[in-house]
PDB file of C-alpha atoms in Angstrom:
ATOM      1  CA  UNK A 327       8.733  26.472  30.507  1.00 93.00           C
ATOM      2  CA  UNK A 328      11.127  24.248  29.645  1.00 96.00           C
ATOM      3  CA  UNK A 329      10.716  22.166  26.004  1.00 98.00           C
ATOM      4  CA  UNK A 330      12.859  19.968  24.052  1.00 98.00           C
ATOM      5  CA  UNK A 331      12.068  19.079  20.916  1.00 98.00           C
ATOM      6  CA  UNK A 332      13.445  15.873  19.031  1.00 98.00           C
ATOM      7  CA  UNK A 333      13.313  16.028  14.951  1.00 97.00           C
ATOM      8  CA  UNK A 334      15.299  13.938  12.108  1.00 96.00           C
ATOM      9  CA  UNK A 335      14.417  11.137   9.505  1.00 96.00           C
ATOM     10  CA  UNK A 336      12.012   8.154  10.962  1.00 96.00           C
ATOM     11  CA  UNK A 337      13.650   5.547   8.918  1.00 98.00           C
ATOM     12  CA  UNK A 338      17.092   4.665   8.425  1.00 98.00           C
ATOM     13  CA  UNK A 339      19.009   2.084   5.495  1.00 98.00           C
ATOM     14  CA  UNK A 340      20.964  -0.792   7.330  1.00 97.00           C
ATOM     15  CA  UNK A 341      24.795   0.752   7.716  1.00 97.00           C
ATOM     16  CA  UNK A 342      23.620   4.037   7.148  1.00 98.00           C
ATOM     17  CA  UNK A 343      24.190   7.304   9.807  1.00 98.00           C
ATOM     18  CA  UNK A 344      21.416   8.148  12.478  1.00 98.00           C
ATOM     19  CA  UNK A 345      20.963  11.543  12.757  1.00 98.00           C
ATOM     20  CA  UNK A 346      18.804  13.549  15.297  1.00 98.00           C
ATOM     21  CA  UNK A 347      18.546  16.867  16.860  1.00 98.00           C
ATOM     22  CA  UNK A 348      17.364  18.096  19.502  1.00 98.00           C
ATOM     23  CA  UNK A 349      15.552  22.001  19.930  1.00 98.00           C
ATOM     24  CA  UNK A 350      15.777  23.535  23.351  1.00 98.00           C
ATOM     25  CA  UNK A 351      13.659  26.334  24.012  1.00 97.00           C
ATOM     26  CA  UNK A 352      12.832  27.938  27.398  1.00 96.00           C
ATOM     27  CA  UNK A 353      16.761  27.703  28.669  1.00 93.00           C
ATOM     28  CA  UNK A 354      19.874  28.320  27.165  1.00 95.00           C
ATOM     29  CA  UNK A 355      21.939  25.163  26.318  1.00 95.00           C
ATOM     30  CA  UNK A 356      24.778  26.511  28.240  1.00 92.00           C
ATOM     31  CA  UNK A 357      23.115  26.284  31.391  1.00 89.00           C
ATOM     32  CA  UNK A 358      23.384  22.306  31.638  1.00 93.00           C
ATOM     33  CA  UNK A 359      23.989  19.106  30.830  1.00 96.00           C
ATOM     34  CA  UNK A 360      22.054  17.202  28.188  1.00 97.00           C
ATOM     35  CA  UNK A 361      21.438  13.491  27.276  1.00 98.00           C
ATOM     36  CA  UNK A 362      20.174  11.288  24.588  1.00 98.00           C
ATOM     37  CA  UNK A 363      18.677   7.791  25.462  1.00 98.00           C
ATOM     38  CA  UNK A 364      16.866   5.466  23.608  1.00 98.00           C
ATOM     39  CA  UNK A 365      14.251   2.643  23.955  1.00 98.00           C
ATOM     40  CA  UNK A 366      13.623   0.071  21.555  1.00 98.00           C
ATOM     41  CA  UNK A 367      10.373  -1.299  21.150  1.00 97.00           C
ATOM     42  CA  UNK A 368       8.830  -2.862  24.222  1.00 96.00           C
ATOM     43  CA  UNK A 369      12.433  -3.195  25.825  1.00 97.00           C
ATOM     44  CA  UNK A 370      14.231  -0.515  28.792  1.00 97.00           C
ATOM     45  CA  UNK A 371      15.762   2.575  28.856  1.00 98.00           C
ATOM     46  CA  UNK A 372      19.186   3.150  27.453  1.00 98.00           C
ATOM     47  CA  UNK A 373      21.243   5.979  28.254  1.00 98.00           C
ATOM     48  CA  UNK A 374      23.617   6.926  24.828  1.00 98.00           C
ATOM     49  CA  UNK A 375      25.760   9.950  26.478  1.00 97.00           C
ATOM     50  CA  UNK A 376      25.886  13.239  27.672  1.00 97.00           C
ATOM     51  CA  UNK A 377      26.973  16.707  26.651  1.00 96.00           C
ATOM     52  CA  UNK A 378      27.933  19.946  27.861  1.00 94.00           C
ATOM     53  CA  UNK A 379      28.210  23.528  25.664  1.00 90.00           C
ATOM     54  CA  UNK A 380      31.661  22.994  26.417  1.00 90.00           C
ATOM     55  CA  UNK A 381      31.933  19.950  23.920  1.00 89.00           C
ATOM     56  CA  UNK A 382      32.735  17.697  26.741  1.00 92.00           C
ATOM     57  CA  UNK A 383      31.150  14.733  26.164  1.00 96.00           C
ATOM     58  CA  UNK A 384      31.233  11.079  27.663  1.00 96.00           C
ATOM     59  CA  UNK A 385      29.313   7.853  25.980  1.00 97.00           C
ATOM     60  CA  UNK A 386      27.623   4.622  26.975  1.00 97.00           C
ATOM     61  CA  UNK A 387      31.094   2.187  26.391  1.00 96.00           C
ATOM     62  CA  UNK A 388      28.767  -0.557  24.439  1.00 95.00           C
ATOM     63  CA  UNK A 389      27.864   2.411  21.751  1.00 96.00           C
ATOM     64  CA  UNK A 390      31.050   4.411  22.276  1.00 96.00           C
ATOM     65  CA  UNK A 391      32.641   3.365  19.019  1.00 96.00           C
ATOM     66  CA  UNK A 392      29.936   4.321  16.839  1.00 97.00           C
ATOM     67  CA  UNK A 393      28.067   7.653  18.562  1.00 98.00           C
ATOM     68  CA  UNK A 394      29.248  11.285  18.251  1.00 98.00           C
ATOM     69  CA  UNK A 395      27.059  13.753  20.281  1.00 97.00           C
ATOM     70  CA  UNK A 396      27.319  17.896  19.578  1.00 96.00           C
ATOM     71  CA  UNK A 397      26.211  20.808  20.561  1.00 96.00           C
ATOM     72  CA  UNK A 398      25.523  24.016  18.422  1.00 95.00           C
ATOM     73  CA  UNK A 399      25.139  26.914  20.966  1.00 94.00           C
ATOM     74  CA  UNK A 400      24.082  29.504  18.743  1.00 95.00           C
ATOM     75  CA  UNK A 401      21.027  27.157  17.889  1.00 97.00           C
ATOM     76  CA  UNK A 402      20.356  26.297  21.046  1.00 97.00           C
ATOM     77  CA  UNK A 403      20.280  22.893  19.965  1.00 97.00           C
ATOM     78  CA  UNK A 404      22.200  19.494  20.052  1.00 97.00           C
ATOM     79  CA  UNK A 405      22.521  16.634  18.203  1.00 98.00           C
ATOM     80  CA  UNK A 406      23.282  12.749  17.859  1.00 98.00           C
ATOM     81  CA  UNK A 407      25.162  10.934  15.088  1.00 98.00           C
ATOM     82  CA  UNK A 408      24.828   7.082  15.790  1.00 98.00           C
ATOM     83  CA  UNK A 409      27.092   5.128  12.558  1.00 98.00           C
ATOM     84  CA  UNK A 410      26.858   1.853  10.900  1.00 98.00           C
ATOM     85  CA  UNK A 411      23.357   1.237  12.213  1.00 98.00           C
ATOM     86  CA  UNK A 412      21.739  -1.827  12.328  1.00 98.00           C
ATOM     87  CA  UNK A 413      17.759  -3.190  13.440  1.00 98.00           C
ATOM     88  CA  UNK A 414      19.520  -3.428  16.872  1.00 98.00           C
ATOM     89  CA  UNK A 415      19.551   0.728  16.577  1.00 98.00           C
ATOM     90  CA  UNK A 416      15.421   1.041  16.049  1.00 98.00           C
ATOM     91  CA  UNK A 417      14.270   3.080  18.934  1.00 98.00           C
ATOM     92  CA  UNK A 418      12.490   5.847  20.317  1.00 98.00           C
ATOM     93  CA  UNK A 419      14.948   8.129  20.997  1.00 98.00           C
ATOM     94  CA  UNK A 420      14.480  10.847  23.796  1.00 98.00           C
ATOM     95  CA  UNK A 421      16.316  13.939  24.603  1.00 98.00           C
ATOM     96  CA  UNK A 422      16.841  15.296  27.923  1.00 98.00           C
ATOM     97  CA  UNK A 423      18.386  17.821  30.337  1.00 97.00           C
ATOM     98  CA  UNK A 424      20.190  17.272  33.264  1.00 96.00           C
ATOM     99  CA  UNK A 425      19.209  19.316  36.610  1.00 94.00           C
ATOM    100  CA  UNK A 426      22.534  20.700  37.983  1.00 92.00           C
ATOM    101  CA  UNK A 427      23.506  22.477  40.445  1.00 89.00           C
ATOM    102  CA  UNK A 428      27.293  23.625  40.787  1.00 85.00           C
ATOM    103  CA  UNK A 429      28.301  21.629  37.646  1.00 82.00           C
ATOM    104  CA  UNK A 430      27.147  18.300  40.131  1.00 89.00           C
ATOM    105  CA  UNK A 431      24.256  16.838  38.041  1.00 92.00           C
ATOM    106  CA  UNK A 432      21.205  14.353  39.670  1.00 93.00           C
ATOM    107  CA  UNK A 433      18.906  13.486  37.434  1.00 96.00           C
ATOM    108  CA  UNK A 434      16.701  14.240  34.353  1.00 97.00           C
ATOM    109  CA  UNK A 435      13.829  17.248  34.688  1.00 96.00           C
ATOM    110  CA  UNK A 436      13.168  17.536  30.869  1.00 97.00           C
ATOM    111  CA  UNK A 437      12.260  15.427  28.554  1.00 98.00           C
ATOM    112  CA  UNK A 438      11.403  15.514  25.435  1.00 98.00           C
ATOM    113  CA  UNK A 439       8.813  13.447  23.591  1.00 98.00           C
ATOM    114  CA  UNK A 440      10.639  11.480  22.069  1.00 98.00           C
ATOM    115  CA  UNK A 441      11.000  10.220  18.119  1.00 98.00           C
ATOM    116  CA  UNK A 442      10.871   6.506  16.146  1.00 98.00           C
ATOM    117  CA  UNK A 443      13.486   5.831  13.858  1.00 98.00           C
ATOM    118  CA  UNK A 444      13.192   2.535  12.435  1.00 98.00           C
ATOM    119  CA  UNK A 445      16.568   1.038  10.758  1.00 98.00           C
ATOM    120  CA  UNK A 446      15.537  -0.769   7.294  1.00 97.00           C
ATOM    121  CA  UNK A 447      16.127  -1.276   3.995  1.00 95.00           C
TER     122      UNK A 447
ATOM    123  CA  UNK B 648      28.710  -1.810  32.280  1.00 74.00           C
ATOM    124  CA  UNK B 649      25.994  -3.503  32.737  1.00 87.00           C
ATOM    125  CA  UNK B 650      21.823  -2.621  33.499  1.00 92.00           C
ATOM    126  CA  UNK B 651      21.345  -2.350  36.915  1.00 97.00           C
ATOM    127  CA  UNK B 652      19.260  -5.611  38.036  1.00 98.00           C
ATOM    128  CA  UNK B 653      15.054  -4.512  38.652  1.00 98.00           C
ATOM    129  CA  UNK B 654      12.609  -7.296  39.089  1.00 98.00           C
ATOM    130  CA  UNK B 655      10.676  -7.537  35.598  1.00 98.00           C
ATOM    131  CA  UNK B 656       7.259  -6.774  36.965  1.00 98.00           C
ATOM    132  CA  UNK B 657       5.522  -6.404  40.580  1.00 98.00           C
ATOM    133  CA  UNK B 658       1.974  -6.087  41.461  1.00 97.00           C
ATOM    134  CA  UNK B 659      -0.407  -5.305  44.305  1.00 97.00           C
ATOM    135  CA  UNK B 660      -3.958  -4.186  45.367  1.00 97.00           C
ATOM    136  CA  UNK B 661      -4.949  -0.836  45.723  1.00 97.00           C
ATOM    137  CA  UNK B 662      -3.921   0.412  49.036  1.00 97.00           C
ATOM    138  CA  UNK B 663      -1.234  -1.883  49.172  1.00 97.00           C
ATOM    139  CA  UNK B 664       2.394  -0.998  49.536  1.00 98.00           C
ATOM    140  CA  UNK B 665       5.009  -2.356  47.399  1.00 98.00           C
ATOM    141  CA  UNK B 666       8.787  -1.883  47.030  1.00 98.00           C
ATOM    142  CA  UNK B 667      10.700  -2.697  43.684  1.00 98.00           C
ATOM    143  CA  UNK B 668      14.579  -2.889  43.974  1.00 98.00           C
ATOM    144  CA  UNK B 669      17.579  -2.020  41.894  1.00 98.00           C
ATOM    145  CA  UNK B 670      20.665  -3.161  42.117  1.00 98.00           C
ATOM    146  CA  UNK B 671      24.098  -2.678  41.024  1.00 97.00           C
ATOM    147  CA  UNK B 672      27.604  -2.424  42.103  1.00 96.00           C
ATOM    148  CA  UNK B 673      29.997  -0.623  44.548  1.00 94.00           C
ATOM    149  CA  UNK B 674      31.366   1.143  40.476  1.00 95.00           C
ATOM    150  CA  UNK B 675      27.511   2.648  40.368  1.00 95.00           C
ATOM    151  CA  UNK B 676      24.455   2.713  43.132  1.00 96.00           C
ATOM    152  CA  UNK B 677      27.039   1.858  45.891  1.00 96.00           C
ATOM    153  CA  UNK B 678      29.336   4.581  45.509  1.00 95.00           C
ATOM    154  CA  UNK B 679      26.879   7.617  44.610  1.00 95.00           C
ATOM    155  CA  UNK B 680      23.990   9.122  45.633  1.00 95.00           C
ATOM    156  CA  UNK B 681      22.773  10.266  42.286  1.00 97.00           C
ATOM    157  CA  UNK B 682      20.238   7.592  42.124  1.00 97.00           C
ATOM    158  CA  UNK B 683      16.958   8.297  40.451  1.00 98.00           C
ATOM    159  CA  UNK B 684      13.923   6.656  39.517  1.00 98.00           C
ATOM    160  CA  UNK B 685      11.591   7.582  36.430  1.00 98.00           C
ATOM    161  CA  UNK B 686       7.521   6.262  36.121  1.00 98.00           C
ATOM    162  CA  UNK B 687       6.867   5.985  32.406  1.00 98.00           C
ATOM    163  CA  UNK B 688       3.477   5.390  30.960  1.00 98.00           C
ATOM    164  CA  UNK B 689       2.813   3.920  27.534  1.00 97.00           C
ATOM    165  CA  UNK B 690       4.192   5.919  24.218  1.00 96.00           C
ATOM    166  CA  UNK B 691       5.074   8.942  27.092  1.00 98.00           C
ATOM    167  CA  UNK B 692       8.337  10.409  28.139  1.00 98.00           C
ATOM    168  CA  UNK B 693       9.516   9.055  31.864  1.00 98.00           C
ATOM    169  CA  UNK B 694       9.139  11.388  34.879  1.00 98.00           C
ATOM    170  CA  UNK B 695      10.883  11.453  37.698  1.00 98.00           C
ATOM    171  CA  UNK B 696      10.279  10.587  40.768  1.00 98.00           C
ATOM    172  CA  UNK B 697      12.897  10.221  43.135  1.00 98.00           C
ATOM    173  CA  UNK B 698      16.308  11.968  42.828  1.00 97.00           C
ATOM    174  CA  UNK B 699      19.416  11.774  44.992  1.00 97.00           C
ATOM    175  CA  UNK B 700      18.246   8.245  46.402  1.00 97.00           C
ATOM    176  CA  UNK B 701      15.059   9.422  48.237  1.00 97.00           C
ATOM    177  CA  UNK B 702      14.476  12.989  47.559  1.00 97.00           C
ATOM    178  CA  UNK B 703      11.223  14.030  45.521  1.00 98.00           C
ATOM    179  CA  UNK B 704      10.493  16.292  43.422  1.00 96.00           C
ATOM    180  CA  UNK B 705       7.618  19.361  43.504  1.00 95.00           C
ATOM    181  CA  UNK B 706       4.712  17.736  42.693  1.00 96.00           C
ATOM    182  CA  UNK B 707       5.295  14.262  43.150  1.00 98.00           C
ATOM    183  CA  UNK B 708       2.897  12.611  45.790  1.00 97.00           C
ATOM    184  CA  UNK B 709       4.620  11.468  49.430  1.00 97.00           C
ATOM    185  CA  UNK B 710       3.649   8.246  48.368  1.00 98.00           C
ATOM    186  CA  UNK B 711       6.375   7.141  46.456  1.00 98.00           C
ATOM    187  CA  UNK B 712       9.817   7.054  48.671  1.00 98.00           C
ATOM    188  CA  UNK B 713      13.291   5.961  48.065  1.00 98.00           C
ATOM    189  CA  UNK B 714      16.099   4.259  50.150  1.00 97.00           C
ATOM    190  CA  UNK B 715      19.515   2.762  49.432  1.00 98.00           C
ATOM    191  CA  UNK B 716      21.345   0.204  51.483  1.00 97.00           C
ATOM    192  CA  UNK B 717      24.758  -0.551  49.741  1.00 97.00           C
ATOM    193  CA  UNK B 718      24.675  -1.596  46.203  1.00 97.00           C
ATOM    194  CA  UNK B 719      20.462  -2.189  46.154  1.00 98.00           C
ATOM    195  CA  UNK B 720      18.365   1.006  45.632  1.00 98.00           C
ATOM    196  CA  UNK B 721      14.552   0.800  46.508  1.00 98.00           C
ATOM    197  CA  UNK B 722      11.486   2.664  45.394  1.00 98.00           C
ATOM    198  CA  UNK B 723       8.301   2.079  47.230  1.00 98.00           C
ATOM    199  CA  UNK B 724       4.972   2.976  46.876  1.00 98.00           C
ATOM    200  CA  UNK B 725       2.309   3.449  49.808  1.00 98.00           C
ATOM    201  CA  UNK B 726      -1.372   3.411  49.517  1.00 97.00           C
ATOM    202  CA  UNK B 727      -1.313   1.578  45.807  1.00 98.00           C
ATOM    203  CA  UNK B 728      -3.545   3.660  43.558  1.00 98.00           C
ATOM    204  CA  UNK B 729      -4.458   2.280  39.786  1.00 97.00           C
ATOM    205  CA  UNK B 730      -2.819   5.595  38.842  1.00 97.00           C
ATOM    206  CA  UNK B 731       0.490   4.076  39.408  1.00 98.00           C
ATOM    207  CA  UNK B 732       0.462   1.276  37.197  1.00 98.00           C
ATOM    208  CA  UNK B 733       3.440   1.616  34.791  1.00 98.00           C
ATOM    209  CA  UNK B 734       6.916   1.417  34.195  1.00 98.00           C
ATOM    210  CA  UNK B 735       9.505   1.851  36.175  1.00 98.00           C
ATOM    211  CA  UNK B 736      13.227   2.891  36.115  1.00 98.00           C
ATOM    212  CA  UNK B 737      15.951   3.211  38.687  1.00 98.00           C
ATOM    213  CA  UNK B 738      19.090   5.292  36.913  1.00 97.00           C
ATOM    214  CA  UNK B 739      22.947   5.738  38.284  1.00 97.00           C
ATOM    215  CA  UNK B 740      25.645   7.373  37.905  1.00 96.00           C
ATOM    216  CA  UNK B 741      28.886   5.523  37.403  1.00 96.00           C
ATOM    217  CA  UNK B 742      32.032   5.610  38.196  1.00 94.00           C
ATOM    218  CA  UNK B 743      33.251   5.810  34.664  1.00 94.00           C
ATOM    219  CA  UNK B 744      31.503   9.347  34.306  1.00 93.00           C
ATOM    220  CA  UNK B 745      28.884   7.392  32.662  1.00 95.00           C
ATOM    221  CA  UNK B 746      25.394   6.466  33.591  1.00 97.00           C
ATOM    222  CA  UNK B 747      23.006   3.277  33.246  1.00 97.00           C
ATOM    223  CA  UNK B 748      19.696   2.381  34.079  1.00 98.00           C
ATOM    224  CA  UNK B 749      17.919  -0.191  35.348  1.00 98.00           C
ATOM    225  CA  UNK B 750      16.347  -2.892  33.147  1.00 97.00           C
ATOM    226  CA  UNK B 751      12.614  -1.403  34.056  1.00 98.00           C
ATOM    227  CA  UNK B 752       9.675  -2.942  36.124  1.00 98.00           C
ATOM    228  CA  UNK B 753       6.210  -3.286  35.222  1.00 98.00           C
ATOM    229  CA  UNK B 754       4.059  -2.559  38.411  1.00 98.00           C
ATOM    230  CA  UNK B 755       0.578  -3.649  37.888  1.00 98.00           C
ATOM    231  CA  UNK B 756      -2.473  -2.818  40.652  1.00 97.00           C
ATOM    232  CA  UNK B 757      -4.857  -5.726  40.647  1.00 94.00           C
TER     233      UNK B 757
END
């Protein structure tokens, strides 16, 4: 059974760094791709990036400038740095993993429950 | 890039069928078939159900079905059921390497 696991600080100062990470346990992080997105309150989906345990990496262009997402393999874990936050960054923020087959990705099979982190002074 | 276009909400009766769209451009649900739709309930984590345009996953009832005709994705669901009111998201892959969703649908059963 596959289960991701999202943890890091609820609440964030204005201009600050957002920091999460994300647990996997029932599957090796090398066997996929992974993805954060995030939803702020009452509003869509928004996909943030993706990463593989290679390091490669690609990111949504409007957040590009200011997200780094990593990948620590002998944690089994990964993780998403989002700078100079501002309210526009409160969300729940979900982790997920990519079902892939031959490196060719489709959509998301795991997710995991996903965390609040409120940006505020 | 931007959200792929959804209608903001839908509704029908149970037993009704209804069909919400999504669409985008030739750069996302035009040129792929890695189009997916999520249902996502209050406070929950989405689940999907439809991959690859109109395949579903184990588990997911034969009601719900997917189609694409050139840049406009659809989901519909058969035989309406008050089970299936909730959110819903198509998703895309890009031709950037990137991804986007749809800006969600609320289906409610009268």
């Amino acid at each position: 059974q596959v289960q991701l696991q999202e943890s890091g600080p609820g609440l964030v100062t204005p201009s600050e760094t957002l920091s999460l990470t994300c647990a996997v346990s029932g599957d090796s992080i090398s066997s996929s791709y992974w993805s954060w997105i995030r939803q702020p309150p009452g509003k869509g989906l928004e996909w943030v990036g993706y990463i593989h345990y290679s390091g490669s990496a690609n990111y949504s262009p409007s957040l590009k400038s200011r997200v780094t997402i990593s990948v620590d393999t002998s944690k089994n874990q990964f993780s998403l740095k989002v700078y100079s936050v501002t309210a526009a960054d409160t969300a729940v923020y979900f982790c997920a993993r990519y079902y892939c087959i031959g490196g060719t990705c489709s959509h998301f099979d795991y997710w995991g429950q996903g965390t609040l982190v409120t940006v505020s002074s | 890039q931007s959200a792929l276009t959804q209608p903001a909400s839908v509704s029908g009766s149970p037993g009704q069928s209804i069909t919400i769209s999504c669409t985008g451009t030739s750069s996302d649900v035009g040129n792929y078939k890695f189009v997916s739709w999520y249902q996502q309930y209050p406070g929950k984590a989405p689940k999907v159900m439809i991959y690859e345009v109109s395949k579903r996953p184990s588990g997911v009832s034969d009601r719900f079905s997917g189609s694409k005709s050139g840049n406009t994705a659809t989901l519909t669901i058969s035989g309406l059921q008050a089970e299936d009111e909730a959110d819903y998201y198509c998703y895309s892959y890009t031709v950037s390497d990137t991804w986007v969703f749809g800006g969600g649908t609320k289906l409610t059963v009268l």
